XYZ file of C-alpha atoms in Angstrom:
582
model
C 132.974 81.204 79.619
C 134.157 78.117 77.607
C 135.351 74.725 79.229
C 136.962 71.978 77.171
C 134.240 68.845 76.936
C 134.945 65.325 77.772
C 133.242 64.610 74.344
C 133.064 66.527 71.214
C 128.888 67.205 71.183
C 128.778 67.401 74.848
C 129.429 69.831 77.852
C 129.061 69.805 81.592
C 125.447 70.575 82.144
C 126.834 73.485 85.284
C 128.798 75.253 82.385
C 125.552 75.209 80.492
C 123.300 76.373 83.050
C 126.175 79.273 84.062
C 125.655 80.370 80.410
C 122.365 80.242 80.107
C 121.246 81.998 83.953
C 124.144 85.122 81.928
C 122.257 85.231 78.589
C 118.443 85.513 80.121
C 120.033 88.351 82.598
C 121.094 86.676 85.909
C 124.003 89.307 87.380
C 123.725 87.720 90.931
C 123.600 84.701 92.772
C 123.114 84.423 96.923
C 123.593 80.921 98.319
C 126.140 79.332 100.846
C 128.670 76.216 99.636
C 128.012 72.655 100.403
C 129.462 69.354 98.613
C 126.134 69.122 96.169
C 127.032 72.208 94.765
C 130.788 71.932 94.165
C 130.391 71.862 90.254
C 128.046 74.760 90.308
C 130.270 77.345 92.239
C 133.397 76.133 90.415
C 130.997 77.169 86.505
C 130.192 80.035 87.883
C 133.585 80.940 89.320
C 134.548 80.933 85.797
C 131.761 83.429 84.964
C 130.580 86.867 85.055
C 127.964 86.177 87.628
C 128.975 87.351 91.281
C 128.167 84.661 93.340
C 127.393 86.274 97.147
C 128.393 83.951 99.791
C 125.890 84.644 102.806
C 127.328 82.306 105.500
C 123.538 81.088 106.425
C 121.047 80.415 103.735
C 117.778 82.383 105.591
C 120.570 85.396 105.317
C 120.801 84.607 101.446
C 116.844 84.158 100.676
C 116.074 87.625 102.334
C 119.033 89.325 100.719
C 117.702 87.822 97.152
C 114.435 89.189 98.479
C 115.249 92.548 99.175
C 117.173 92.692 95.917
C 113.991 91.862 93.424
C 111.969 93.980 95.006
C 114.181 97.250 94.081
C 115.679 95.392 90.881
C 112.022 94.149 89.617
C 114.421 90.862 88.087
C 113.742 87.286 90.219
C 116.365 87.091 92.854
C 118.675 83.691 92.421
C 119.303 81.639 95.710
C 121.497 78.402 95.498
C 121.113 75.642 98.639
C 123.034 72.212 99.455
C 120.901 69.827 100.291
C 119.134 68.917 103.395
C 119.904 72.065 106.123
C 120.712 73.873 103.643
C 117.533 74.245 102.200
C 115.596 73.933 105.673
C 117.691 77.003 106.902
C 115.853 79.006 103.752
C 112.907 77.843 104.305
C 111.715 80.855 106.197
C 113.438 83.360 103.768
C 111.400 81.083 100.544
C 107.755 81.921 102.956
C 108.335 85.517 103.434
C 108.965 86.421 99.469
C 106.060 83.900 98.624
C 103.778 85.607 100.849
C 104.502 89.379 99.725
C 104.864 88.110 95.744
C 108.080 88.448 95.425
C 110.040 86.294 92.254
C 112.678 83.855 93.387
C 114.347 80.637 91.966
C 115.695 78.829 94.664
C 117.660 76.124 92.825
C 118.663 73.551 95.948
C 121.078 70.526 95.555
C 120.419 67.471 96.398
C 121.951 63.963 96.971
C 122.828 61.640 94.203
C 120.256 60.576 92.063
C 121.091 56.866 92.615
C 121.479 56.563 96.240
C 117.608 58.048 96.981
C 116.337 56.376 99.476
C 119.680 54.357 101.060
C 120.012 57.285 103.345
C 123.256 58.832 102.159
C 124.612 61.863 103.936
C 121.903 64.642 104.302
C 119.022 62.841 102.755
C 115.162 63.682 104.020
C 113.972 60.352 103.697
C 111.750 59.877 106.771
C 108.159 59.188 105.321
C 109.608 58.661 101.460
C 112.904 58.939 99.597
C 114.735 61.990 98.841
C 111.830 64.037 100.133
C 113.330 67.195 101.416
C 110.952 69.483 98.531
C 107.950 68.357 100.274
C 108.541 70.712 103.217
C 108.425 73.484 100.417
C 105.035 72.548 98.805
C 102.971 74.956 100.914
C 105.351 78.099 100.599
C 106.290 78.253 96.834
C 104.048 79.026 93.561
C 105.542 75.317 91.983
C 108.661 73.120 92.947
C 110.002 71.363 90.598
C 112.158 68.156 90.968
C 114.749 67.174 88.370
C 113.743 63.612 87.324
C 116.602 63.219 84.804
C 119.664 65.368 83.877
C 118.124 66.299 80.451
C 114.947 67.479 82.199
C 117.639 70.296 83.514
C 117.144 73.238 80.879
C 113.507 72.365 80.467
C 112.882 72.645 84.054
C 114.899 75.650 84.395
C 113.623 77.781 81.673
C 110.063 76.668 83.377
C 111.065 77.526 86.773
C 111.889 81.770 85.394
C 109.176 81.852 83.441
C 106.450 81.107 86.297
C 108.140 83.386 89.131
C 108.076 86.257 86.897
C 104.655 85.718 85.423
C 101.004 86.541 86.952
C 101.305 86.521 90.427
C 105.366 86.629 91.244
C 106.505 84.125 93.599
C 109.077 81.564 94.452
C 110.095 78.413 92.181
C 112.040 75.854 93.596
C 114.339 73.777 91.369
C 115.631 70.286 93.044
C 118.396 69.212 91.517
C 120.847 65.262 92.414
C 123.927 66.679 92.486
C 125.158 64.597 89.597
C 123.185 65.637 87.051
C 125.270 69.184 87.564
C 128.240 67.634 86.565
C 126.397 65.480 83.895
C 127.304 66.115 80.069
C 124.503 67.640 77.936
C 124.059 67.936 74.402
C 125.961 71.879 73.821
C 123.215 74.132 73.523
C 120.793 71.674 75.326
C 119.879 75.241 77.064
C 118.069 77.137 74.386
C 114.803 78.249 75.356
C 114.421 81.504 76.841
C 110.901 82.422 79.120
C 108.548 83.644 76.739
C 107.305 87.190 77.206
C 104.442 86.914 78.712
C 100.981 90.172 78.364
C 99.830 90.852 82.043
C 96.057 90.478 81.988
C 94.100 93.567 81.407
C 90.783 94.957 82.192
C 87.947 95.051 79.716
C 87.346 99.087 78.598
C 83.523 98.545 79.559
C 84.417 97.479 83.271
C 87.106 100.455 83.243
C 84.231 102.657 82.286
C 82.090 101.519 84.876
C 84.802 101.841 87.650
C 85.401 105.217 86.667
C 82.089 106.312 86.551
C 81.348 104.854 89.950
C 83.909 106.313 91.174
C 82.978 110.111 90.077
C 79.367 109.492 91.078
C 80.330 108.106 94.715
C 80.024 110.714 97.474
C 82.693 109.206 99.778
C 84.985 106.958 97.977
C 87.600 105.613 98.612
C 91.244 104.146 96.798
C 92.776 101.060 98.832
C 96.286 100.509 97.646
C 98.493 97.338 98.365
C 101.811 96.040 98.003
C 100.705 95.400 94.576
C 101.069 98.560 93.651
C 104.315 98.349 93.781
C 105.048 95.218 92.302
C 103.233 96.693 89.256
C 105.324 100.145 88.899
C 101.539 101.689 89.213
C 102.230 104.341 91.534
C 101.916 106.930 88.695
C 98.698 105.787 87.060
C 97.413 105.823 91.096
C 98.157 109.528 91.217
C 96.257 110.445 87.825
C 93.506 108.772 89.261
C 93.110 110.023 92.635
C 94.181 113.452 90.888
C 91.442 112.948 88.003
C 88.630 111.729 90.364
C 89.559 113.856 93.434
C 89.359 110.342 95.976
C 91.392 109.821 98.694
C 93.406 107.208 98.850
C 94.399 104.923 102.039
C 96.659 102.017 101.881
C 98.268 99.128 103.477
C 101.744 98.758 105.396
C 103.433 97.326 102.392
C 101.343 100.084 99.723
C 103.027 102.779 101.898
C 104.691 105.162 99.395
C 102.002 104.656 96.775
C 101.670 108.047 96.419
C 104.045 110.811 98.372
C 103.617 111.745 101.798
C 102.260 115.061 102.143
C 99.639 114.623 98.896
C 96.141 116.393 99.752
C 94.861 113.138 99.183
C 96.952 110.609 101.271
C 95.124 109.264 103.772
C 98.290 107.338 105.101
C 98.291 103.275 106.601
C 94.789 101.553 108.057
C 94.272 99.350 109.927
C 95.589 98.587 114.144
C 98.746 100.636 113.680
C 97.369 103.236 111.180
C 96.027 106.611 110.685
C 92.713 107.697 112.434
C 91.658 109.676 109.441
C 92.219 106.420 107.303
C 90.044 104.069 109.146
C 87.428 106.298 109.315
C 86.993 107.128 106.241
C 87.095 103.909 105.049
C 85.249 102.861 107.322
C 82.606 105.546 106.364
C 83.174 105.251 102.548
C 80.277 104.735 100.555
C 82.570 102.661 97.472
C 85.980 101.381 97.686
C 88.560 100.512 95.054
C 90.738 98.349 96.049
C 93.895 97.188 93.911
C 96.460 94.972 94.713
C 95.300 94.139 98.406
C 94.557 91.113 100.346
C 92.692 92.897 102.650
C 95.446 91.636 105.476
C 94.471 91.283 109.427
C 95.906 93.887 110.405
C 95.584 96.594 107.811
C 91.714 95.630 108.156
C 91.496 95.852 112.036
C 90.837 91.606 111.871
C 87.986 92.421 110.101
C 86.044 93.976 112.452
C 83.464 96.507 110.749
C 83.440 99.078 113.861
C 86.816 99.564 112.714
C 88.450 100.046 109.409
C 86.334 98.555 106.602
C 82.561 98.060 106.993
C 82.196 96.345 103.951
C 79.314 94.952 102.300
C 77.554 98.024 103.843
C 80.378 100.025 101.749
C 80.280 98.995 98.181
C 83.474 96.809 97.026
C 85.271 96.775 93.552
C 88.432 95.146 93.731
C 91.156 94.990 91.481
C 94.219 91.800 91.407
C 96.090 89.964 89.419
C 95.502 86.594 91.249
C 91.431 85.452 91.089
C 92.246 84.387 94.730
C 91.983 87.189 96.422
C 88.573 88.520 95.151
C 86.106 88.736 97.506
C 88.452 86.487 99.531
C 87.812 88.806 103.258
C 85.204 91.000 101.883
C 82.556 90.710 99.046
C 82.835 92.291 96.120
C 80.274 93.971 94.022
C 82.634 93.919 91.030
C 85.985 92.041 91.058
C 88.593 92.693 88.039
C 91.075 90.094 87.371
C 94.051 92.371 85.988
C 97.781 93.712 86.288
C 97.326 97.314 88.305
C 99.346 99.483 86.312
C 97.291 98.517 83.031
C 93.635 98.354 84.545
C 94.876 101.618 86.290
C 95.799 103.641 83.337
C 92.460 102.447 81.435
C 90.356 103.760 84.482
C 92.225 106.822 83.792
C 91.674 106.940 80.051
C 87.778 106.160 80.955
C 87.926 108.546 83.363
C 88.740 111.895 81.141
C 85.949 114.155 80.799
C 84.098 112.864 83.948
C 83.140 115.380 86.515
C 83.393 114.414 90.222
C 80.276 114.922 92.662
C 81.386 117.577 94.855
C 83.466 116.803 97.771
C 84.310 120.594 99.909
C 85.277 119.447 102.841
C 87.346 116.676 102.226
C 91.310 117.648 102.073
C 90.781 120.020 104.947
C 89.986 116.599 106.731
C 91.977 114.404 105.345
C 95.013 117.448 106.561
C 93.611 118.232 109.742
C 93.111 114.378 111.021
C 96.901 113.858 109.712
C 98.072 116.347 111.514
C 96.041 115.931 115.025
C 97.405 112.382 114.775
C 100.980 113.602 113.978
C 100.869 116.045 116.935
C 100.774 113.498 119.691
C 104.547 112.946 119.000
C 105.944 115.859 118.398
C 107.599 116.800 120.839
C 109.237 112.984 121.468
C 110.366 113.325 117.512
C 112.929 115.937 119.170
C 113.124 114.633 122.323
C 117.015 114.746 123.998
C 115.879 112.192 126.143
C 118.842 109.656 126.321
C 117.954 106.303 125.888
C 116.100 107.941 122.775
C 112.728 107.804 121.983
C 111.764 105.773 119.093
C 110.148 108.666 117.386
C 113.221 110.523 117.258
C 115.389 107.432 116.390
C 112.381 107.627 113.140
C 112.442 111.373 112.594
C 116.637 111.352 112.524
C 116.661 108.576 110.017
C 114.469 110.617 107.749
C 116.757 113.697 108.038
C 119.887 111.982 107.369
C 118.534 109.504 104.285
C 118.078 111.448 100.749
C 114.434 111.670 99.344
C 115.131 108.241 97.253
C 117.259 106.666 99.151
C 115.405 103.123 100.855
C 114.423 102.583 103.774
C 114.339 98.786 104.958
C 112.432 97.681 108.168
C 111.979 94.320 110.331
C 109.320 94.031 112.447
C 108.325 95.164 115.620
C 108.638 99.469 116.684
C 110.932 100.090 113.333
C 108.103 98.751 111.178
C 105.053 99.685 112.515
C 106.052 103.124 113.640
C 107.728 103.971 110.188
C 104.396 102.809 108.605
C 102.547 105.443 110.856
C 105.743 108.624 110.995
C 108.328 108.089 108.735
C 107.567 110.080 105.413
C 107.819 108.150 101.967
C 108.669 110.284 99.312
C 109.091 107.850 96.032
C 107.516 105.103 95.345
C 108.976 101.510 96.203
C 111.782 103.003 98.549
C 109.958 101.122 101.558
C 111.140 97.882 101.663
C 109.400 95.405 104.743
C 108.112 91.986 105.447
C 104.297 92.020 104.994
C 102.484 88.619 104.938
C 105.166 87.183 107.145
C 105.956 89.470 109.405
C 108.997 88.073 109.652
C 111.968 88.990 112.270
C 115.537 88.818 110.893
C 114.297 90.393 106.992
C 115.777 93.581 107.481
C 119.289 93.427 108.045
C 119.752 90.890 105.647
C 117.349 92.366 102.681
C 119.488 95.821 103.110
C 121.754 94.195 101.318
C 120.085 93.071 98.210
C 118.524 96.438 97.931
C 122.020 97.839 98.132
C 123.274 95.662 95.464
C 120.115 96.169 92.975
C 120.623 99.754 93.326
C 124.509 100.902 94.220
C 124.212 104.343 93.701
C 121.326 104.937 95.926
C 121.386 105.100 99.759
C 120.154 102.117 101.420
C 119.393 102.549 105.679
C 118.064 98.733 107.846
C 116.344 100.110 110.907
C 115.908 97.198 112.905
C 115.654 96.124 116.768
C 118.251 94.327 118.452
C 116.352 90.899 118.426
C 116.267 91.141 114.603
C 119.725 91.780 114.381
C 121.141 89.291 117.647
C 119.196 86.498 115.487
C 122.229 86.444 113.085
C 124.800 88.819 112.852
C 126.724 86.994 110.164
C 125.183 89.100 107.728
C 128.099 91.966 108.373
C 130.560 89.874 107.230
C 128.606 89.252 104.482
C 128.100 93.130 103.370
C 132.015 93.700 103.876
C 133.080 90.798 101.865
C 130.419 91.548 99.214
C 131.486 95.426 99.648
C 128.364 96.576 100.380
C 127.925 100.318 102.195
C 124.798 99.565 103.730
C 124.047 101.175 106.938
C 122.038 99.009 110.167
C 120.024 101.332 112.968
C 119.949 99.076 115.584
C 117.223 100.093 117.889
C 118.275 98.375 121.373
C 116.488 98.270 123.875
C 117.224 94.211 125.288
C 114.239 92.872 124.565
C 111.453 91.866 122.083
C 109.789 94.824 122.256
C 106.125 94.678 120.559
C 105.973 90.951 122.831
C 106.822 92.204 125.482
C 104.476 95.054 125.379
C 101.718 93.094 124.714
C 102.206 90.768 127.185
C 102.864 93.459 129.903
C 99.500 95.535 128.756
C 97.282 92.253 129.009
C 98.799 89.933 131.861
C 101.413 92.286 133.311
C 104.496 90.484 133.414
C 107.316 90.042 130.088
C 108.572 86.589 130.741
C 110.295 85.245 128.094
C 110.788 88.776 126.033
C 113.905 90.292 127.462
C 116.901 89.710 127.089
C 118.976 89.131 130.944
C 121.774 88.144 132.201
C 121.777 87.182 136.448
C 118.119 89.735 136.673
C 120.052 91.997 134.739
C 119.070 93.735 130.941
C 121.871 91.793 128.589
C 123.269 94.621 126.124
C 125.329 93.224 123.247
C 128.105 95.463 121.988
C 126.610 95.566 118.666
C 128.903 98.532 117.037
C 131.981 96.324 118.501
C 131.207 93.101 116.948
C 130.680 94.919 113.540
C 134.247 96.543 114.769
C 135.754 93.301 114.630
C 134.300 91.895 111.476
C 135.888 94.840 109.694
C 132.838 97.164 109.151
C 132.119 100.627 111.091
C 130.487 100.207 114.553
C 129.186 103.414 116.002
C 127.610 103.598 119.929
C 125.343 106.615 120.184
C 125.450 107.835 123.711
C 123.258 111.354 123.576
C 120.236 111.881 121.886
C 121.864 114.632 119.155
C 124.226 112.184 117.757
C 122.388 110.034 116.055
C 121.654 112.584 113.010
C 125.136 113.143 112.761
C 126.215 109.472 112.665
C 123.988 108.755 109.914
C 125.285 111.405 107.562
C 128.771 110.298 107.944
C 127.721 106.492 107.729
C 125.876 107.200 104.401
C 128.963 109.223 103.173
C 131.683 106.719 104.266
C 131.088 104.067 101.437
C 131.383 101.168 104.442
C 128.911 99.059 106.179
C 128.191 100.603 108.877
C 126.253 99.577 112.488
C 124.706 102.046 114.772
C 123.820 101.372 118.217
C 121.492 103.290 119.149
C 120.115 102.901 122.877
C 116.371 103.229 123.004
C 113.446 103.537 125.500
C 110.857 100.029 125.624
C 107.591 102.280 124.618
C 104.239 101.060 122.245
C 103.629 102.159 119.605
C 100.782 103.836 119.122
C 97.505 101.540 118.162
C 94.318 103.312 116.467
C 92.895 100.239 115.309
C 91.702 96.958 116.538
C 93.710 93.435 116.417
C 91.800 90.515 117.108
C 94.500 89.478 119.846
C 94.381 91.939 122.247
C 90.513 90.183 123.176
C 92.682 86.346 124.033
C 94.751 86.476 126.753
C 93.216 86.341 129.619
C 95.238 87.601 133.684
C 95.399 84.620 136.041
C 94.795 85.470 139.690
C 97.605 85.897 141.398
């Protein structure tokens, strides 16, 4: 891309920064347009970047989200200034909480009318203050002081999302130093390479020999398993050492359902089998955890984990999470993949203490747990069940194709039923939580990985909160296919609040006393995509095979009954609320 200076050693610092986000590997960009970022979108209309238009800016953080976590490269998100960058603020928290590498680069009103209130300016306890509201929920924000700071900042901003632990960098930038003139090549410095830290080969020694000597141990896998591309190294391990392994919601796929060893999810929503043997486990290795409410039961030692009674070595990259919710005997500051595969080196020759019994157990729990929905996994019953709205999805979607979730029934009950067969094809909110993730993070992991099917199950509050994102996916030619599981109401809420104080104000949706259904499959219809209404239970498989082969995005409506979800665990809630007389 080459535009003419105004001056012989100069050029537009927007041209520059085009060029330089192409040459360190930038192939995407999700924002939405606003008058700070005119110069911007007109360098990189002139480039090879693809710029995705998202039409809100929470829709563009979660489909930059969903896109680094399959591409493993930061995802790029461009704001105007003022509600621009408030309406991402909730997409910024939910990558920064699950690790996730972002530059949000946000403009922001001239640099010489801070504090006179111009149009859009946060300026209510100081001057041009909107970054402040982004302190708590990125790894650094950066402002730009002065248009040369630009490439420094920049460079700065990549090289710290990327490196230890991943998160979000926020860039603020006046909107006139993007169409300031820079020295040409003012943008030279690439991010360094950077060596993940590694474990010590004494402490790798030690881990594996605990870990052969231990009579009931345990592996506890996170999300940052998969952040590290250690699923592989977990296997030899658990392979080498014959230990089970358990994991969290967002460690689900760490190794394959159906290994001998799997254990499957802990904590309130997860497997029997899983709590209580880790729960009963006499050492734990836990890597890439944060020990998270609910995948620990909120703590509670009758539980999940009864830890310090069960012996603790735990493994992260970030020195804030050892020993954060549980002491640890032993806490290793290290990237996974590398302090895994030097466990595994240690761990060659060692013999394991005998442990008969336990695959027959670990099998037989899965599979007593399993059997309490079987029959509903096949159920005609029409609205469907959610378990066979789960077990249909997993029919129709190929072994590696992904399978993204919100929150609430799709979530939680694909973290207990729906089996993950490689690594990282799981793609869901974890720290956050957060509804409204799904349907827009489909599409990022559809555009990191084009050849590879991509399936959103999601309820119909997730998708109701902004259904702008199918325009998105058929301007941006994306075939990604939306399950929405509707059922006119906030399901999980309302379930709770119906169990404890028997009422579900506030958590359905009505019309005059009357369930409110939304023609979902219609309004994706009308914004040019492929809107499918199930109306019997065997349609749904069906409809799924011929959305995944029809290269369009694609919405299916799929009527479902209000149920729980089954609960094995304990969450810390359910002991609150308290039933007022009537």
């Amino acid at each position: 891309m080459a535009i003419a200076s105004s001056s012989g050693g100069t050029q537009i610092a927007a041209v520059q920064l085009t060029e330089y986000l192409e040459r360190i590997g930038v192939e995407v960009v999700f924002g939405m347009c606003g008058h700070s970022l005119v110069q911007v979108l007109d360098a990189m209309g002139r480039s090879s970047i693809n710029y995705v238009s998202c039409r809100h800016e929470q829709l563009a953080a979660h489909i930059a989200d969903g896109y680094a976590r399959v591409s493993g490269k930061p995802g790029v998100v461009l704001t105007h200034v003022g509600p621009g960058l408030t309406n991402a603020v909730t997409g910024i928290a939910t990558a920064s909480l699950d690790c996730i590498p972002m530059v949000v680069i946000t403009g922001n009103i001239q640099s010489y009318c801070h504090g006179r209130g111009p149009h859009q300016e946060i300026n209510l306890h100081a001057d041009n203050d909107q970054i402040e509201m982004c302190r708590p929920i990125c790894k650094r924000v950066y402002r730009v002081g002065r248009a040369d700071d630009l490439p420094r900042v920049i460079e700065r901003a990549f090289h710290l999302a990327r490196s230890g632990r991943p998160g979000v960098v926020l860039v603020d930038v006046p909107m006139d130093f993007f169409s300031a003139e820079l020295p040409v090549g003012a943008f030279m410095q690439a991010p360094s390479p950077v060596a993940k830290p590694s474990i010590e080969q004494g402490q790798a020694r030690s881990i594996a020999e605990a870990l052969a000597k231990a009579e009931r141990p345990v592996i506890f896998a996170g999300g940052g398993i998969h952040l590290a591309k250690a699923s592989a190294e977990l296997q030899a391990l658990a392979e080498m050492l014959d230990v089970p392994v358990a994991h969290t919601l967002m460690g689900k796929g760490c190794l394959p359902d159906g290994h001998p060893l799997l254990l499957g999810t802990t904590g309130y929503w997860g497997q029997p089998v899983a709590n209580e043997m880790c729960r009963n486990a006499d050492l734990i290795l836990a890597v890439g955890s944060r020990f998270g409410e609910t995948d620990s039961s909120s703590w509670d030692p009758a539980y999940t984990f009864d830890i310090p009674k069960t012996r603790l070595i735990q493994i992260d990259i970030s020195e804030e999470e050892i020993g954060r919710n549980y002491p640890a005997e032993l806490g290793v500051i290290a990237d996974a993949k590398q302090a895994l595969a030097a466990i595994v080196i240690a761990a060659e020759g060692l013999r394991p203490a005998a442990r008969p019994a336990q695959r027959a157990k670990i099998r037989d729990g899965l599979a007593a747990f399993a059997s309490n929905w079987t029959e509903q996994r096949i159920s005609a019953e029409f609205p469907l069940r959610p378990e066979r709205v789960i077990a249909d999805v997993r029919k129709a979607l190929p072994k590696n194709g992904f399978i993204v979730t919100d929150v609430g029934w799709n979530k939680n009950g694909v973290g207990q039923q729906f089996a993950i067969h490689e690594a990282g094809t799981m793609i869901t909110p974890g720290g956050m939580a957060t509804m409204g993730f799904g349907h827009a993070a489909v599409l990022g992991v559809k555009y990191a990985a084009p050849s590879r099917a991509a399936v959103a199950l999601i309820g119909d509050g997730c998708f109701s909160s902004n259904m702008s994102v199918i325009a998105t996916a058929v301007e941006a030619n994306l075939p990604v296919v939306w399950v929405v599981m509707d059922n006119a109401s906030y399901g999980v809420i309302s379930g709770i609040e119906k169990r404890h104080l028997g009422g579900t104000y506030g958590c359905m949706f009505e019309a005059d006393g009357e369930p409110y259904f939304i023609d979902y499959a219609g309004v994706a219809n009308a914004c040019g995509a492929r809107g499918v209404k199930i109306e019997s239970a065997g349609q749904l498989e069906p409809a799924l095979r011929e959305a995944l082969a029809s290269g369009k995005p694609t919405l299916i409506q799929v009527p479902v009954q209000l149920v729980p979800t089954p609960t094995t665990g304990h969450w810390d809630i359910n002991v609150i609320f308290k039933k007022l007389a009537d």
